[in-house]
Amino acid sequence: MTNIAWITDSTCALTEDYIKVHDIKVAPLKLILDDKEYKEMDELSYEEFYKLFDHNNQNATTSQPPIGEFVEIYEDIRDNSDYEVAIAIHASSKLTGTYQSSLAASDQTGFKTYVIDSKVGSYPLSKMIEAGIEMAEQGHEIERIVEVIQKMAHTLEMYLLPASLDQVKKSGRLTGAKSLLASILNLQLAIGFDDGAIVLKEKARSKKKLKTMMMNKMGELINHEHVKEICIMHCGNLDAVKEWEERIQSQFSSIRIVNQYLAPVAGVHTGLGTISIGWVQDFKSFL
């Protein structure tokens, strides 16, 4: 069985214990609050970030790890481990440069690596890593593992209900015209991912109508046989999480519902109070 190293970035939303048990190499993005810089996950947990963000969200921003940090990760794996090959899975290449930096670092160090664009981040990214590790433990060939992960990346869904249209507009992730129009008309938006890019998915005049539209959309997209779990991602607003859990459970009683903090790199650009809902197809459906 091939000895595989696993590499990702701090948008992965994996627990500290899981990362340690599986020796996952994580390149931290930078979180910048009030001109002070923190390494995501290393120096500031998701929960700690949102507590600070609650008090000062006007100048919050993020930046990707420098390529030198990726080079160090690859050199350490190459020179100080028994790993034969690596699989690196990173946040959407259309939102951050971690994928490109990781790819360049693997080329520079000459360590054989399959670098994968997850086309998203946070919970769906974590499920791709978990699926890959489980497949490796079951003895699947590395090419098959990569193939399944790539299929997961093309079938996932992740929606964000932004709390702040101003944050969305400032981020540049959604066109200024769309966010400005939504502000003028007092529209509620649901944004999501299309081949890794942030796009407008749904809009409504009220939060109640948007929630109904979202539930209808989930009913259309979710295959009960292939989706085993839905995740509600949040920025600390647990009352909203409970409300969504009840709504989803009433419609999808056979599907497990979990919740976790939204990766701060997303929360910074959508505002405190944002709720995100995501799912991926069970990897076994691709075997």
Short mmCIF file of C-alpha atoms in Angstrom, two decimals:
data_model
loop_
_atom_site.label_atom_id
_atom_site.label_comp_id
_atom_site.label_asym_id
_atom_site.label_seq_id
_atom_site.Cartn_x
_atom_site.Cartn_y
_atom_site.Cartn_z
CA MET A 1 0.00 0.00 0.00
CA THR A 2 1.34 3.41 -0.98
CA ASN A 3 2.31 5.62 1.95
CA ILE A 4 0.46 8.90 1.21
CA ALA A 5 1.09 12.30 2.81
CA TRP A 6 -1.93 14.60 3.05
CA ILE A 7 -1.65 18.35 2.61
CA THR A 8 -4.30 21.06 2.81
CA ASP A 9 -4.82 24.63 4.00
CA SER A 10 -6.58 26.09 7.02
CA THR A 11 -9.93 26.44 5.26
CA CYS A 12 -10.26 22.66 5.70
CA ALA A 13 -12.39 22.82 8.89
CA LEU A 14 -10.88 19.60 10.26
CA THR A 15 -10.57 19.11 14.00
CA GLU A 16 -7.18 19.42 15.65
CA ASP A 17 -7.37 15.79 16.80
CA TYR A 18 -8.13 14.49 13.31
CA ILE A 19 -5.23 16.49 11.87
CA LYS A 20 -2.82 15.06 14.46
CA VAL A 21 -4.00 11.46 14.16
CA HIS A 22 -3.59 11.47 10.39
CA ASP A 23 -0.48 13.68 10.29
CA ILE A 24 -2.09 16.16 7.90
CA LYS A 25 0.09 19.07 6.85
CA VAL A 26 -1.90 22.32 7.02
CA ALA A 27 -0.74 25.60 5.50
CA PRO A 28 -2.41 28.41 7.49
CA LEU A 29 -4.04 31.37 5.80
CA LYS A 30 -3.54 34.74 7.47
CA LEU A 31 -6.41 36.49 9.25
CA ILE A 32 -5.92 40.23 9.65
CA LEU A 33 -7.94 42.13 12.26
CA ASP A 34 -7.25 45.75 13.15
CA ASP A 35 -3.84 45.50 11.42
CA LYS A 36 -2.86 42.51 13.57
CA GLU A 37 -2.07 39.28 11.72
CA TYR A 38 -2.94 35.77 12.93
CA LYS A 39 -2.29 32.36 11.42
CA GLU A 40 -5.64 30.65 10.99
CA MET A 41 -5.93 27.51 13.17
CA ASP A 42 -2.32 27.87 14.40
CA GLU A 43 -2.68 31.10 16.37
CA LEU A 44 -6.42 31.61 16.27
CA SER A 45 -9.19 29.00 16.22
CA TYR A 46 -12.35 29.56 14.21
CA GLU A 47 -14.28 30.27 17.41
CA GLU A 48 -11.67 32.72 18.72
CA PHE A 49 -11.62 34.53 15.40
CA TYR A 50 -15.38 35.15 15.40
CA LYS A 51 -15.28 36.52 18.95
CA LEU A 52 -12.70 39.08 17.81
CA PHE A 53 -14.53 39.66 14.55
CA ASP A 54 -17.67 40.51 16.52
CA HIS A 55 -15.89 43.49 18.07
CA ASN A 56 -14.00 44.68 15.02
CA ASN A 57 -15.23 43.61 11.60
CA GLN A 58 -14.67 46.79 9.64
CA ASN A 59 -11.07 46.16 8.64
CA ALA A 60 -10.95 42.38 8.69
CA THR A 61 -9.31 40.66 5.74
CA THR A 62 -7.36 37.53 4.81
CA SER A 63 -4.26 36.60 2.85
CA GLN A 64 -2.90 33.35 1.53
CA PRO A 65 0.24 31.62 2.84
CA PRO A 66 3.43 32.63 1.01
CA ILE A 67 4.79 30.01 -1.35
CA GLY A 68 7.80 29.62 0.95
CA GLU A 69 5.60 27.99 3.60
CA PHE A 70 4.42 25.43 1.07
CA VAL A 71 8.00 24.77 -0.01
CA GLU A 72 8.93 24.09 3.64
CA ILE A 73 6.04 21.62 3.96
CA TYR A 74 7.06 19.73 0.82
CA GLU A 75 10.76 19.73 1.72
CA ASP A 76 9.98 18.38 5.19
CA ILE A 77 7.88 15.56 3.72
CA ARG A 78 10.55 14.77 1.11
CA ASP A 79 13.54 14.86 3.49
CA ASN A 80 12.17 13.78 6.86
CA SER A 81 9.46 11.20 6.30
CA ASP A 82 8.70 7.83 4.73
CA TYR A 83 5.90 9.17 2.54
CA GLU A 84 6.18 8.11 -1.10
CA VAL A 85 3.68 10.54 -2.60
CA ALA A 86 1.27 13.28 -1.48
CA ILE A 87 -2.30 14.32 -2.13
CA ALA A 88 -2.92 18.05 -1.56
CA ILE A 89 -6.49 19.36 -1.50
CA HIS A 90 -7.02 23.10 -1.31
CA ALA A 91 -9.66 25.82 -1.25
CA SER A 92 -11.13 26.98 -4.54
CA SER A 93 -8.45 28.36 -6.86
CA LYS A 94 -10.89 31.10 -7.87
CA LEU A 95 -11.02 32.44 -4.31
CA THR A 96 -7.46 32.02 -3.03
CA GLY A 97 -4.03 31.21 -4.39
CA THR A 98 -3.30 28.24 -2.11
CA TYR A 99 -3.88 25.72 -4.92
CA GLN A 100 -1.43 27.48 -7.26
CA SER A 101 1.17 27.94 -4.50
CA SER A 102 0.95 24.30 -3.48
CA LEU A 103 1.27 23.17 -7.09
CA ALA A 104 4.32 25.40 -7.62
CA ALA A 105 5.94 24.21 -4.38
CA SER A 106 5.48 20.55 -5.29
CA ASP A 107 7.11 21.19 -8.67
CA GLN A 108 9.93 23.17 -7.09
CA THR A 109 10.78 20.46 -4.55
CA GLY A 110 10.32 17.57 -6.97
CA PHE A 111 8.05 15.61 -4.62
CA LYS A 112 5.37 13.68 -6.47
CA THR A 113 2.02 15.21 -5.52
CA TYR A 114 -1.53 15.14 -6.80
CA VAL A 115 -2.74 18.70 -6.19
CA ILE A 116 -6.54 19.00 -6.25
CA ASP A 117 -8.73 22.09 -6.44
CA SER A 118 -11.69 21.39 -4.12
CA LYS A 119 -13.64 24.22 -5.80
CA VAL A 120 -14.89 25.22 -2.35
CA GLY A 121 -13.57 25.10 1.24
CA SER A 122 -14.73 24.49 4.80
CA TYR A 123 -16.97 21.43 5.40
CA PRO A 124 -17.03 20.00 1.84
CA LEU A 125 -13.23 20.20 1.70
CA SER A 126 -12.96 18.31 4.99
CA LYS A 127 -15.20 15.53 3.66
CA MET A 128 -12.94 15.10 0.61
CA ILE A 129 -9.91 14.64 2.85
CA GLU A 130 -11.75 12.23 5.13
CA ALA A 131 -12.95 10.20 2.12
CA GLY A 132 -9.45 10.05 0.65
CA ILE A 133 -7.89 8.89 3.91
CA GLU A 134 -10.57 6.23 4.39
CA MET A 135 -10.04 4.97 0.84
CA ALA A 136 -6.26 4.84 1.40
CA GLU A 137 -6.79 2.83 4.59
CA GLN A 138 -8.98 0.42 2.60
CA GLY A 139 -6.13 -0.12 0.14
CA HIS A 140 -7.41 1.72 -2.93
CA GLU A 141 -4.87 2.77 -5.54
CA ILE A 142 -3.90 6.43 -5.37
CA GLU A 143 -5.19 7.15 -8.88
CA ARG A 144 -8.61 5.85 -7.83
CA ILE A 145 -8.56 7.98 -4.69
CA VAL A 146 -7.78 11.11 -6.70
CA GLU A 147 -10.51 10.27 -9.21
CA VAL A 148 -13.16 9.92 -6.48
CA ILE A 149 -12.11 13.15 -4.74
CA GLN A 150 -12.36 15.03 -8.03
CA LYS A 151 -15.85 13.62 -8.59
CA MET A 152 -16.84 14.81 -5.11
CA ALA A 153 -15.56 18.29 -5.98
CA HIS A 154 -17.84 18.41 -9.01
CA THR A 155 -21.00 17.23 -7.22
CA LEU A 156 -20.87 19.18 -3.95
CA GLU A 157 -23.20 21.99 -2.96
CA MET A 158 -22.50 24.85 -0.56
CA TYR A 159 -24.77 27.85 -0.06
CA LEU A 160 -24.09 30.96 1.96
CA LEU A 161 -26.76 33.30 3.31
CA PRO A 162 -24.65 36.43 3.85
CA ALA A 163 -25.39 38.63 6.82
CA SER A 164 -23.76 41.68 5.25
CA LEU A 165 -24.11 42.72 1.62
CA ASP A 166 -21.52 45.41 2.28
CA GLN A 167 -18.98 42.73 3.22
CA VAL A 168 -19.85 40.75 0.10
CA LYS A 169 -19.45 43.84 -2.08
CA LYS A 170 -16.13 44.80 -0.47
CA SER A 171 -14.79 41.30 -0.97
CA GLY A 172 -15.28 41.50 -4.74
CA ARG A 173 -16.47 37.87 -4.72
CA LEU A 174 -19.86 38.90 -6.12
CA THR A 175 -20.15 41.68 -8.68
CA GLY A 176 -20.69 45.13 -7.22
CA ALA A 177 -23.72 45.67 -9.42
CA LYS A 178 -25.55 42.64 -8.03
CA SER A 179 -24.79 43.42 -4.40
CA LEU A 180 -25.64 47.12 -4.89
CA LEU A 181 -28.96 46.21 -6.54
CA ALA A 182 -29.76 43.86 -3.68
CA SER A 183 -29.05 46.63 -1.17
CA ILE A 184 -31.25 49.13 -3.00
CA LEU A 185 -34.15 46.68 -3.33
CA ASN A 186 -33.60 45.29 0.18
CA LEU A 187 -33.29 41.77 -1.23
CA GLN A 188 -32.11 38.71 0.68
CA LEU A 189 -29.46 36.70 -1.19
CA ALA A 190 -28.22 33.15 -1.25
CA ILE A 191 -24.84 32.79 -2.89
CA GLY A 192 -23.02 29.60 -3.77
CA PHE A 193 -20.30 28.00 -5.85
CA ASP A 194 -20.24 27.33 -9.57
CA ASP A 195 -17.04 25.56 -10.66
CA GLY A 196 -15.23 27.23 -7.76
CA ALA A 197 -16.52 30.76 -8.31
CA ILE A 198 -18.97 32.60 -6.06
CA VAL A 199 -22.25 33.24 -7.87
CA LEU A 200 -25.73 34.43 -7.01
CA LYS A 201 -28.01 31.42 -6.51
CA GLU A 202 -31.29 32.74 -5.12
CA LYS A 203 -32.84 36.09 -4.16
CA ALA A 204 -36.03 37.02 -2.35
CA ARG A 205 -37.81 39.99 -0.79
CA SER A 206 -37.75 38.55 2.73
CA LYS A 207 -35.75 36.09 4.82
CA LYS A 208 -38.83 33.89 5.16
CA LYS A 209 -39.26 33.62 1.39
CA LEU A 210 -35.55 32.98 0.90
CA LYS A 211 -35.61 30.15 3.44
CA THR A 212 -38.58 28.58 1.65
CA MET A 213 -36.77 28.87 -1.67
CA MET A 214 -33.68 27.30 -0.15
CA MET A 215 -35.61 24.34 1.22
CA ASN A 216 -37.25 23.82 -2.17
CA LYS A 217 -33.85 23.94 -3.87
CA MET A 218 -32.42 21.43 -1.42
CA GLY A 219 -35.38 19.15 -2.12
CA GLU A 220 -34.54 19.28 -5.83
CA LEU A 221 -30.81 18.67 -5.45
CA ILE A 222 -30.39 16.20 -2.61
CA ASN A 223 -30.34 12.55 -3.55
CA HIS A 224 -31.31 10.71 -0.36
CA GLU A 225 -29.34 7.64 -1.40
CA HIS A 226 -26.08 9.48 -1.98
CA VAL A 227 -26.19 12.31 0.60
CA LYS A 228 -25.83 11.00 4.13
CA GLU A 229 -25.07 14.25 5.92
CA ILE A 230 -25.83 17.97 5.72
CA CYS A 231 -23.69 20.55 7.50
CA ILE A 232 -24.83 23.92 8.79
CA MET A 233 -21.87 26.27 9.07
CA HIS A 234 -22.10 29.37 11.22
CA CYS A 235 -20.23 32.30 12.73
CA GLY A 236 -21.39 31.68 16.30
CA ASN A 237 -25.11 32.43 15.76
CA LEU A 238 -26.44 29.23 17.34
CA ASP A 239 -30.11 30.30 17.41
CA ALA A 240 -30.09 30.45 13.62
CA VAL A 241 -28.36 27.06 13.50
CA LYS A 242 -31.11 25.51 15.63
CA GLU A 243 -33.81 26.99 13.40
CA TRP A 244 -32.17 25.57 10.26
CA GLU A 245 -31.62 22.20 11.91
CA GLU A 246 -35.33 21.95 12.66
CA ARG A 247 -36.30 23.01 9.13
CA ILE A 248 -33.94 20.55 7.47
CA GLN A 249 -34.77 17.67 9.81
CA SER A 250 -38.48 18.07 9.07
CA GLN A 251 -37.82 17.56 5.34
CA PHE A 252 -34.84 15.20 5.38
CA SER A 253 -35.45 13.01 8.41
CA SER A 254 -33.11 10.25 7.21
CA ILE A 255 -30.10 12.55 6.77
CA ARG A 256 -27.68 13.34 9.59
CA ILE A 257 -27.33 17.05 10.40
CA VAL A 258 -24.11 18.45 11.85
CA ASN A 259 -22.94 21.97 12.52
CA GLN A 260 -19.58 23.67 12.78
CA TYR A 261 -17.96 27.07 12.46
CA LEU A 262 -17.67 28.48 8.96
CA ALA A 263 -14.06 28.88 7.84
CA PRO A 264 -13.15 32.50 8.66
CA VAL A 265 -11.89 33.16 5.13
CA ALA A 266 -15.56 32.88 4.10
CA GLY A 267 -16.99 34.66 7.14
CA VAL A 268 -14.79 37.72 6.58
CA HIS A 269 -16.31 38.20 3.13
CA THR A 270 -19.95 37.55 4.04
CA GLY A 271 -20.28 39.10 7.50
CA LEU A 272 -20.92 38.03 11.08
CA GLY A 273 -24.21 36.16 11.30
CA THR A 274 -23.78 34.38 7.98
CA ILE A 275 -25.19 30.87 7.74
CA SER A 276 -23.91 28.33 5.23
CA ILE A 277 -25.41 24.98 4.27
CA GLY A 278 -23.43 22.34 2.45
CA TRP A 279 -23.28 18.69 1.50
CA VAL A 280 -21.29 16.28 -0.62
CA GLN A 281 -22.21 12.93 -2.08
CA ASP A 282 -21.04 9.95 -0.05
CA PHE A 283 -17.77 8.86 -1.65
CA LYS A 284 -18.94 5.24 -1.68
CA SER A 285 -21.48 6.18 -4.38
CA PHE A 286 -18.54 6.71 -6.76
CA LEU A 287 -16.91 3.33 -6.14
#
